[in-house]
PDB file of C-alpha atoms in Angstrom:
ATOM      1  CA  UNK B   7      20.377 -23.130 -10.027  1.00  0.00           C
ATOM      2  CA  UNK B   8      19.958 -23.625  -5.687  1.00  0.00           C
ATOM      3  CA  UNK B   9      19.580 -20.616  -3.944  1.00  0.00           C
ATOM      4  CA  UNK B  10      19.455 -23.144  -0.524  1.00  0.00           C
ATOM      5  CA  UNK B  11      21.064 -25.733   0.447  1.00  0.00           C
ATOM      6  CA  UNK B  12      20.314 -28.678   2.458  1.00  0.00           C
ATOM      7  CA  UNK B  13      21.536 -32.145   3.647  1.00  0.00           C
ATOM      8  CA  UNK B  14      21.744 -34.742   3.995  1.00  0.00           C
ATOM      9  CA  UNK B  15      19.031 -35.531   1.606  1.00  0.00           C
ATOM     10  CA  UNK B  16      17.665 -38.695   3.228  1.00  0.00           C
ATOM     11  CA  UNK B  17      19.385 -39.931   7.339  1.00  0.00           C
ATOM     12  CA  UNK B  18      18.605 -43.228   8.162  1.00  0.00           C
ATOM     13  CA  UNK B  19      19.599 -44.461  12.075  1.00  0.00           C
ATOM     14  CA  UNK B  20      19.204 -46.599  15.178  1.00  0.00           C
ATOM     15  CA  UNK B  21      17.067 -44.589  17.815  1.00  0.00           C
ATOM     16  CA  UNK B  22      19.959 -42.666  20.415  1.00  0.00           C
ATOM     17  CA  UNK B  23      21.621 -41.078  17.787  1.00  0.00           C
ATOM     18  CA  UNK B  24      22.163 -37.729  17.408  1.00  0.00           C
ATOM     19  CA  UNK B  25      21.536 -36.277  13.867  1.00  0.00           C
ATOM     20  CA  UNK B  26      22.846 -33.192  12.182  1.00  0.00           C
ATOM     21  CA  UNK B  27      21.385 -31.185   9.131  1.00  0.00           C
ATOM     22  CA  UNK B  28      22.941 -28.514   7.436  1.00  0.00           C
ATOM     23  CA  UNK B  29      21.470 -25.674   5.472  1.00  0.00           C
ATOM     24  CA  UNK B  30      23.337 -23.686   3.400  1.00  0.00           C
ATOM     25  CA  UNK B  31      22.747 -20.068   1.757  1.00  0.00           C
ATOM     26  CA  UNK B  32      24.556 -20.023  -1.013  1.00  0.00           C
ATOM     27  CA  UNK B  33      23.461 -16.319  -3.325  1.00  0.00           C
ATOM     28  CA  UNK B  34      23.061 -14.338  -0.245  1.00  0.00           C
ATOM     29  CA  UNK B  35      24.015 -14.030   3.079  1.00  0.00           C
ATOM     30  CA  UNK B  36      20.840 -14.667   5.373  1.00  0.00           C
ATOM     31  CA  UNK B  37      20.969 -13.223   8.822  1.00  0.00           C
ATOM     32  CA  UNK B  38      17.421 -15.024   9.547  1.00  0.00           C
ATOM     33  CA  UNK B  39      16.549 -19.015   9.288  1.00  0.00           C
ATOM     34  CA  UNK B  40      14.156 -20.925   9.418  1.00  0.00           C
ATOM     35  CA  UNK B  41      13.338 -24.829  10.165  1.00  0.00           C
ATOM     36  CA  UNK B  42      10.253 -26.419   9.717  1.00  0.00           C
ATOM     37  CA  UNK B  43       8.888 -29.700  10.326  1.00  0.00           C
ATOM     38  CA  UNK B  44       5.982 -31.500   8.127  1.00  0.00           C
ATOM     39  CA  UNK B  45       4.928 -34.851   8.703  1.00  0.00           C
ATOM     40  CA  UNK B  46       2.994 -37.063   5.603  1.00  0.00           C
ATOM     41  CA  UNK B  47      -0.019 -35.592   3.835  1.00  0.00           C
ATOM     42  CA  UNK B  48      -0.182 -32.303   6.136  1.00  0.00           C
ATOM     43  CA  UNK B  49       1.752 -29.109   6.036  1.00  0.00           C
ATOM     44  CA  UNK B  50       5.037 -27.291   7.186  1.00  0.00           C
ATOM     45  CA  UNK B  51       5.220 -26.424  10.551  1.00  0.00           C
ATOM     46  CA  UNK B  52       7.051 -23.969  11.883  1.00  0.00           C
ATOM     47  CA  UNK B  53       9.621 -25.128  14.201  1.00  0.00           C
ATOM     48  CA  UNK B  54      12.214 -22.125  14.938  1.00  0.00           C
ATOM     49  CA  UNK B  55      13.963 -19.347  13.206  1.00  0.00           C
ATOM     50  CA  UNK B  56      17.195 -19.662  13.597  1.00  0.00           C
ATOM     51  CA  UNK B  57      19.064 -15.968  14.151  1.00  0.00           C
ATOM     52  CA  UNK B  58      22.557 -15.186  13.209  1.00  0.00           C
ATOM     53  CA  UNK B  59      24.997 -14.732  15.780  1.00  0.00           C
ATOM     54  CA  UNK B  60      22.288 -15.473  18.216  1.00  0.00           C
ATOM     55  CA  UNK B  61      19.659 -17.749  20.181  1.00  0.00           C
ATOM     56  CA  UNK B  62      17.284 -19.102  17.913  1.00  0.00           C
ATOM     57  CA  UNK B  63      13.727 -18.742  19.181  1.00  0.00           C
ATOM     58  CA  UNK B  64      12.005 -21.595  18.963  1.00  0.00           C
ATOM     59  CA  UNK B  65       7.838 -22.009  18.626  1.00  0.00           C
ATOM     60  CA  UNK B  66       5.286 -23.049  21.035  1.00  0.00           C
ATOM     61  CA  UNK B  67       5.898 -27.501  22.474  1.00  0.00           C
ATOM     62  CA  UNK B  68       8.928 -27.244  20.302  1.00  0.00           C
ATOM     63  CA  UNK B  69      11.606 -28.484  22.675  1.00  0.00           C
ATOM     64  CA  UNK B  70      15.202 -26.537  22.366  1.00  0.00           C
ATOM     65  CA  UNK B  71      17.659 -29.236  24.590  1.00  0.00           C
ATOM     66  CA  UNK B  72      15.362 -31.651  21.406  1.00  0.00           C
ATOM     67  CA  UNK B  73      16.433 -30.070  18.827  1.00  0.00           C
ATOM     68  CA  UNK B  74      19.565 -28.169  18.436  1.00  0.00           C
ATOM     69  CA  UNK B  75      19.706 -25.043  16.058  1.00  0.00           C
ATOM     70  CA  UNK B  76      23.071 -23.130  15.210  1.00  0.00           C
ATOM     71  CA  UNK B  77      23.956 -20.489  13.148  1.00  0.00           C
ATOM     72  CA  UNK B  78      27.075 -19.727  13.339  1.00  0.00           C
ATOM     73  CA  UNK B  79      28.413 -17.581   9.908  1.00  0.00           C
ATOM     74  CA  UNK B  80      25.622 -15.458   7.422  1.00  0.00           C
ATOM     75  CA  UNK B  81      25.055 -18.908   5.347  1.00  0.00           C
ATOM     76  CA  UNK B  82      25.148 -21.876   7.416  1.00  0.00           C
ATOM     77  CA  UNK B  83      22.291 -22.945   9.693  1.00  0.00           C
ATOM     78  CA  UNK B  84      22.817 -25.862  11.720  1.00  0.00           C
ATOM     79  CA  UNK B  85      19.565 -28.234  13.324  1.00  0.00           C
ATOM     80  CA  UNK B  86      20.771 -31.566  15.236  1.00  0.00           C
ATOM     81  CA  UNK B  87      18.244 -33.838  16.438  1.00  0.00           C
ATOM     82  CA  UNK B  88      19.930 -35.428  19.282  1.00  0.00           C
ATOM     83  CA  UNK B  89      19.870 -38.273  20.748  1.00  0.00           C
ATOM     84  CA  UNK B  90      16.327 -39.660  17.800  1.00  0.00           C
ATOM     85  CA  UNK B  91      13.749 -41.885  18.610  1.00  0.00           C
ATOM     86  CA  UNK B  92      10.686 -43.518  16.387  1.00  0.00           C
ATOM     87  CA  UNK B  93       8.621 -39.881  16.744  1.00  0.00           C
ATOM     88  CA  UNK B  94      11.051 -37.521  15.412  1.00  0.00           C
ATOM     89  CA  UNK B  95      11.367 -38.918  12.292  1.00  0.00           C
ATOM     90  CA  UNK B  96       9.704 -37.020   9.473  1.00  0.00           C
ATOM     91  CA  UNK B  97      10.430 -34.707   6.923  1.00  0.00           C
ATOM     92  CA  UNK B  98      12.792 -31.581   7.812  1.00  0.00           C
ATOM     93  CA  UNK B  99      13.280 -28.908   5.885  1.00  0.00           C
ATOM     94  CA  UNK B 100      14.983 -24.828   5.988  1.00  0.00           C
ATOM     95  CA  UNK B 101      14.552 -21.577   4.471  1.00  0.00           C
ATOM     96  CA  UNK B 102      16.068 -18.613   4.030  1.00  0.00           C
ATOM     97  CA  UNK B 103      15.101 -14.986   2.802  1.00  0.00           C
ATOM     98  CA  UNK B 104      16.715 -11.212   2.528  1.00  0.00           C
ATOM     99  CA  UNK B 105      15.016  -8.993   4.547  1.00  0.00           C
ATOM    100  CA  UNK B 106      12.475  -7.196   2.207  1.00  0.00           C
ATOM    101  CA  UNK B 107       9.122  -7.514   1.748  1.00  0.00           C
ATOM    102  CA  UNK B 108       8.956  -8.794  -1.460  1.00  0.00           C
ATOM    103  CA  UNK B 109      11.455 -11.813  -0.887  1.00  0.00           C
ATOM    104  CA  UNK B 110      10.256 -14.456  -1.002  1.00  0.00           C
ATOM    105  CA  UNK B 111      11.290 -17.890   1.650  1.00  0.00           C
ATOM    106  CA  UNK B 112      13.864 -20.235  -0.654  1.00  0.00           C
ATOM    107  CA  UNK B 113      13.686 -23.368   0.799  1.00  0.00           C
ATOM    108  CA  UNK B 114      16.213 -25.977   0.614  1.00  0.00           C
ATOM    109  CA  UNK B 115      15.067 -30.045  -0.862  1.00  0.00           C
ATOM    110  CA  UNK B 116      14.740 -31.752   2.968  1.00  0.00           C
ATOM    111  CA  UNK B 117      16.129 -33.948   5.002  1.00  0.00           C
ATOM    112  CA  UNK B 118      13.925 -37.233   5.488  1.00  0.00           C
ATOM    113  CA  UNK B 119      14.447 -38.337   8.535  1.00  0.00           C
ATOM    114  CA  UNK B 120      14.384 -42.307   9.504  1.00  0.00           C
ATOM    115  CA  UNK B 121      14.940 -43.260  12.631  1.00  0.00           C
ATOM    116  CA  UNK B 122      14.685 -47.237  13.595  1.00  0.00           C
TER     117      UNK B 122
ATOM    118  CA  UNK M   5      -7.098 -19.206  14.461  1.00  0.00           C
ATOM    119  CA  UNK M   6      -6.359 -19.743  10.873  1.00  0.00           C
ATOM    120  CA  UNK M   7      -4.475 -17.365   9.463  1.00  0.00           C
ATOM    121  CA  UNK M   8      -4.378 -19.545   6.000  1.00  0.00           C
ATOM    122  CA  UNK M   9      -7.040 -21.533   4.560  1.00  0.00           C
ATOM    123  CA  UNK M  10      -7.416 -23.891   1.944  1.00  0.00           C
ATOM    124  CA  UNK M  11     -10.777 -25.698   1.496  1.00  0.00           C
ATOM    125  CA  UNK M  12      -9.621 -27.872  -1.062  1.00  0.00           C
ATOM    126  CA  UNK M  13      -7.688 -30.599   0.330  1.00  0.00           C
ATOM    127  CA  UNK M  14      -7.705 -31.930  -3.497  1.00  0.00           C
ATOM    128  CA  UNK M  15      -8.491 -31.012  -6.994  1.00  0.00           C
ATOM    129  CA  UNK M  16      -8.849 -32.858 -10.154  1.00  0.00           C
ATOM    130  CA  UNK M  17      -8.284 -30.889 -13.535  1.00  0.00           C
ATOM    131  CA  UNK M  18      -8.211 -32.704 -16.842  1.00  0.00           C
ATOM    132  CA  UNK M  19      -5.085 -32.145 -18.896  1.00  0.00           C
ATOM    133  CA  UNK M  20      -4.627 -28.315 -20.670  1.00  0.00           C
ATOM    134  CA  UNK M  21      -7.872 -26.957 -18.889  1.00  0.00           C
ATOM    135  CA  UNK M  22      -7.191 -23.951 -16.379  1.00  0.00           C
ATOM    136  CA  UNK M  23      -7.630 -24.501 -12.705  1.00  0.00           C
ATOM    137  CA  UNK M  24      -8.138 -21.885  -9.757  1.00  0.00           C
ATOM    138  CA  UNK M  25      -7.007 -22.795  -6.381  1.00  0.00           C
ATOM    139  CA  UNK M  26      -8.627 -21.552  -3.236  1.00  0.00           C
ATOM    140  CA  UNK M  27      -6.625 -19.489  -0.437  1.00  0.00           C
ATOM    141  CA  UNK M  28      -9.008 -16.949   1.680  1.00  0.00           C
ATOM    142  CA  UNK M  29      -6.721 -15.262   4.925  1.00  0.00           C
ATOM    143  CA  UNK M  30      -6.983 -13.171   8.168  1.00  0.00           C
ATOM    144  CA  UNK M  31      -4.607 -10.293   9.573  1.00  0.00           C
ATOM    145  CA  UNK M  32      -5.535  -7.251  10.361  1.00  0.00           C
ATOM    146  CA  UNK M  33      -1.777  -5.613   9.840  1.00  0.00           C
ATOM    147  CA  UNK M  34      -2.208  -3.215   6.664  1.00  0.00           C
ATOM    148  CA  UNK M  35       1.103  -4.636   4.947  1.00  0.00           C
ATOM    149  CA  UNK M  36       1.610  -8.759   4.201  1.00  0.00           C
ATOM    150  CA  UNK M  37       2.622 -10.196   1.352  1.00  0.00           C
ATOM    151  CA  UNK M  38       0.937 -13.511   0.496  1.00  0.00           C
ATOM    152  CA  UNK M  39       3.261 -16.864  -2.266  1.00  0.00           C
ATOM    153  CA  UNK M  40       2.036 -19.624  -3.029  1.00  0.00           C
ATOM    154  CA  UNK M  41       4.825 -22.326  -3.312  1.00  0.00           C
ATOM    155  CA  UNK M  42       4.580 -25.435  -4.899  1.00  0.00           C
ATOM    156  CA  UNK M  43       4.873 -29.563  -3.275  1.00  0.00           C
ATOM    157  CA  UNK M  44       5.934 -32.322  -5.939  1.00  0.00           C
ATOM    158  CA  UNK M  45       6.307 -36.053  -4.627  1.00  0.00           C
ATOM    159  CA  UNK M  46      10.210 -35.443  -4.177  1.00  0.00           C
ATOM    160  CA  UNK M  47       9.384 -33.257  -1.323  1.00  0.00           C
ATOM    161  CA  UNK M  48      10.856 -29.284  -2.158  1.00  0.00           C
ATOM    162  CA  UNK M  49       9.304 -26.688  -2.132  1.00  0.00           C
ATOM    163  CA  UNK M  50       9.400 -24.473  -5.234  1.00  0.00           C
ATOM    164  CA  UNK M  51       8.154 -20.865  -5.019  1.00  0.00           C
ATOM    165  CA  UNK M  52       5.603 -20.033  -7.783  1.00  0.00           C
ATOM    166  CA  UNK M  53       4.379 -15.995  -7.590  1.00  0.00           C
ATOM    167  CA  UNK M  54       4.166 -13.650  -4.406  1.00  0.00           C
ATOM    168  CA  UNK M  55       2.108 -10.635  -4.571  1.00  0.00           C
ATOM    169  CA  UNK M  56       1.680  -7.285  -2.096  1.00  0.00           C
ATOM    170  CA  UNK M  57      -0.895  -6.339   0.184  1.00  0.00           C
ATOM    171  CA  UNK M  58      -0.384  -2.765  -1.795  1.00  0.00           C
ATOM    172  CA  UNK M  59       0.489  -4.461  -5.002  1.00  0.00           C
ATOM    173  CA  UNK M  60      -2.537  -2.471  -7.656  1.00  0.00           C
ATOM    174  CA  UNK M  61      -2.301  -5.610 -10.157  1.00  0.00           C
ATOM    175  CA  UNK M  62      -2.969  -9.218 -10.020  1.00  0.00           C
ATOM    176  CA  UNK M  63       0.370 -10.954 -10.551  1.00  0.00           C
ATOM    177  CA  UNK M  64       0.844 -13.513 -13.189  1.00  0.00           C
ATOM    178  CA  UNK M  65       4.117 -15.621 -13.760  1.00  0.00           C
ATOM    179  CA  UNK M  66       3.622 -17.879 -17.030  1.00  0.00           C
ATOM    180  CA  UNK M  67       0.883 -19.942 -16.894  1.00  0.00           C
ATOM    181  CA  UNK M  68       0.339 -18.813 -13.103  1.00  0.00           C
ATOM    182  CA  UNK M  69      -1.807 -15.875 -11.773  1.00  0.00           C
ATOM    183  CA  UNK M  70      -3.412 -15.002  -8.559  1.00  0.00           C
ATOM    184  CA  UNK M  71      -6.488 -13.525  -8.647  1.00  0.00           C
ATOM    185  CA  UNK M  72      -6.408 -11.011  -5.689  1.00  0.00           C
ATOM    186  CA  UNK M  73      -9.320  -9.867  -3.638  1.00  0.00           C
ATOM    187  CA  UNK M  74      -8.501  -7.939  -1.099  1.00  0.00           C
ATOM    188  CA  UNK M  75     -12.120  -7.114   0.663  1.00  0.00           C
ATOM    189  CA  UNK M  76     -12.465 -10.314   0.446  1.00  0.00           C
ATOM    190  CA  UNK M  77      -9.474 -11.426   1.781  1.00  0.00           C
ATOM    191  CA  UNK M  78      -8.701 -13.879  -1.000  1.00  0.00           C
ATOM    192  CA  UNK M  79      -5.396 -15.273  -3.061  1.00  0.00           C
ATOM    193  CA  UNK M  80      -6.400 -17.617  -5.073  1.00  0.00           C
ATOM    194  CA  UNK M  81      -3.206 -19.393  -7.507  1.00  0.00           C
ATOM    195  CA  UNK M  82      -4.977 -19.861 -11.667  1.00  0.00           C
ATOM    196  CA  UNK M  83      -3.377 -21.707 -13.692  1.00  0.00           C
ATOM    197  CA  UNK M  84      -3.876 -22.054 -16.949  1.00  0.00           C
ATOM    198  CA  UNK M  85      -3.371 -25.019 -19.642  1.00  0.00           C
ATOM    199  CA  UNK M  86      -2.393 -27.429 -17.040  1.00  0.00           C
ATOM    200  CA  UNK M  87       0.034 -30.076 -17.663  1.00  0.00           C
ATOM    201  CA  UNK M  88       0.851 -33.283 -15.892  1.00  0.00           C
ATOM    202  CA  UNK M  89       3.777 -31.896 -14.046  1.00  0.00           C
ATOM    203  CA  UNK M  90       1.410 -29.834 -12.237  1.00  0.00           C
ATOM    204  CA  UNK M  91       0.831 -32.540 -10.278  1.00  0.00           C
ATOM    205  CA  UNK M  92       1.384 -31.555  -6.362  1.00  0.00           C
ATOM    206  CA  UNK M  93       0.988 -30.145  -3.070  1.00  0.00           C
ATOM    207  CA  UNK M  94      -0.127 -26.502  -3.643  1.00  0.00           C
ATOM    208  CA  UNK M  95       0.306 -24.403  -0.125  1.00  0.00           C
ATOM    209  CA  UNK M  96      -0.955 -20.741   0.436  1.00  0.00           C
ATOM    210  CA  UNK M  97       1.422 -18.683   2.569  1.00  0.00           C
ATOM    211  CA  UNK M  98       1.648 -15.108   4.145  1.00  0.00           C
ATOM    212  CA  UNK M  99       3.931 -13.188   5.570  1.00  0.00           C
ATOM    213  CA  UNK M 100       3.239 -10.350   7.919  1.00  0.00           C
ATOM    214  CA  UNK M 101       5.408  -7.425   8.157  1.00  0.00           C
ATOM    215  CA  UNK M 102       6.895  -6.465  11.974  1.00  0.00           C
ATOM    216  CA  UNK M 103       6.311  -2.872  12.126  1.00  0.00           C
ATOM    217  CA  UNK M 104       9.687  -1.796  12.049  1.00  0.00           C
ATOM    218  CA  UNK M 105      10.054  -2.993   8.898  1.00  0.00           C
ATOM    219  CA  UNK M 106      12.593  -5.001   9.139  1.00  0.00           C
ATOM    220  CA  UNK M 107      14.001  -8.365  10.559  1.00  0.00           C
ATOM    221  CA  UNK M 108      13.105 -11.565   9.807  1.00  0.00           C
ATOM    222  CA  UNK M 109       9.940 -12.632   8.249  1.00  0.00           C
ATOM    223  CA  UNK M 110       7.611 -15.608   8.852  1.00  0.00           C
ATOM    224  CA  UNK M 111       5.119 -17.666   6.923  1.00  0.00           C
ATOM    225  CA  UNK M 112       2.283 -19.033   8.068  1.00  0.00           C
ATOM    226  CA  UNK M 113       0.896 -21.561   5.306  1.00  0.00           C
ATOM    227  CA  UNK M 114      -2.227 -23.235   4.727  1.00  0.00           C
ATOM    228  CA  UNK M 115      -3.204 -26.975   4.965  1.00  0.00           C
ATOM    229  CA  UNK M 116      -2.798 -27.633   1.307  1.00  0.00           C
ATOM    230  CA  UNK M 117      -3.980 -28.995  -2.074  1.00  0.00           C
ATOM    231  CA  UNK M 118      -3.535 -31.479  -4.058  1.00  0.00           C
ATOM    232  CA  UNK M 119      -3.884 -30.897  -7.190  1.00  0.00           C
ATOM    233  CA  UNK M 120      -3.999 -33.597  -9.942  1.00  0.00           C
ATOM    234  CA  UNK M 121      -3.219 -33.720 -14.067  1.00  0.00           C
ATOM    235  CA  UNK M 122      -5.789 -36.325 -15.083  1.00  0.00           C
ATOM    236  CA  UNK M 123      -4.091 -36.990 -19.166  1.00  0.00           C
TER     237      UNK M 123
END
């Protein structure tokens, strides 16, 4: 069964709307979760590292005011795309892992975001 | 500089044949982990196999095996007896360990290889 649950799986909305994506760790407590963005036919690009109880760490070039991350509990991280525009349309995917080197990151099923 | 290099944008393999997907990596850290993930067209990332830098033996998981050549910094994925369901994108990824031994472990992904299995 799924180790990481991500919702919604698909969102289509109008430009200017804010969209919230949830990422839940089902089988373990995840002090750290990761948010990625993937354009068609490209690799995953790390956007930010979500840390439980503290501020997220954003990668260079990622607007923290545009992509709000909240990690309020050990099993839930949320990504909010604020005032989304067509260029924000993409595939967003989260992951979580236990803090041991040989444990893989478990990924959610991703969210396809389409902004009209 | 790229940390993970996958030189094959696309590969074709006949059903039931074996195929090798290439991956080379770059790190100066002696402790690291290498992962392979499969991404079907539906988008989910499926963990396939893991190789630790200190592991003495090549990792194997069912039809998947990892040809780990540490001196060459390569970690090629071998899929035996290919099946139609193996058609997907395959990503090689590396995790470098912080010196403290604990904490967050970011993955660095290669650009991926699209595998197509031909009936």
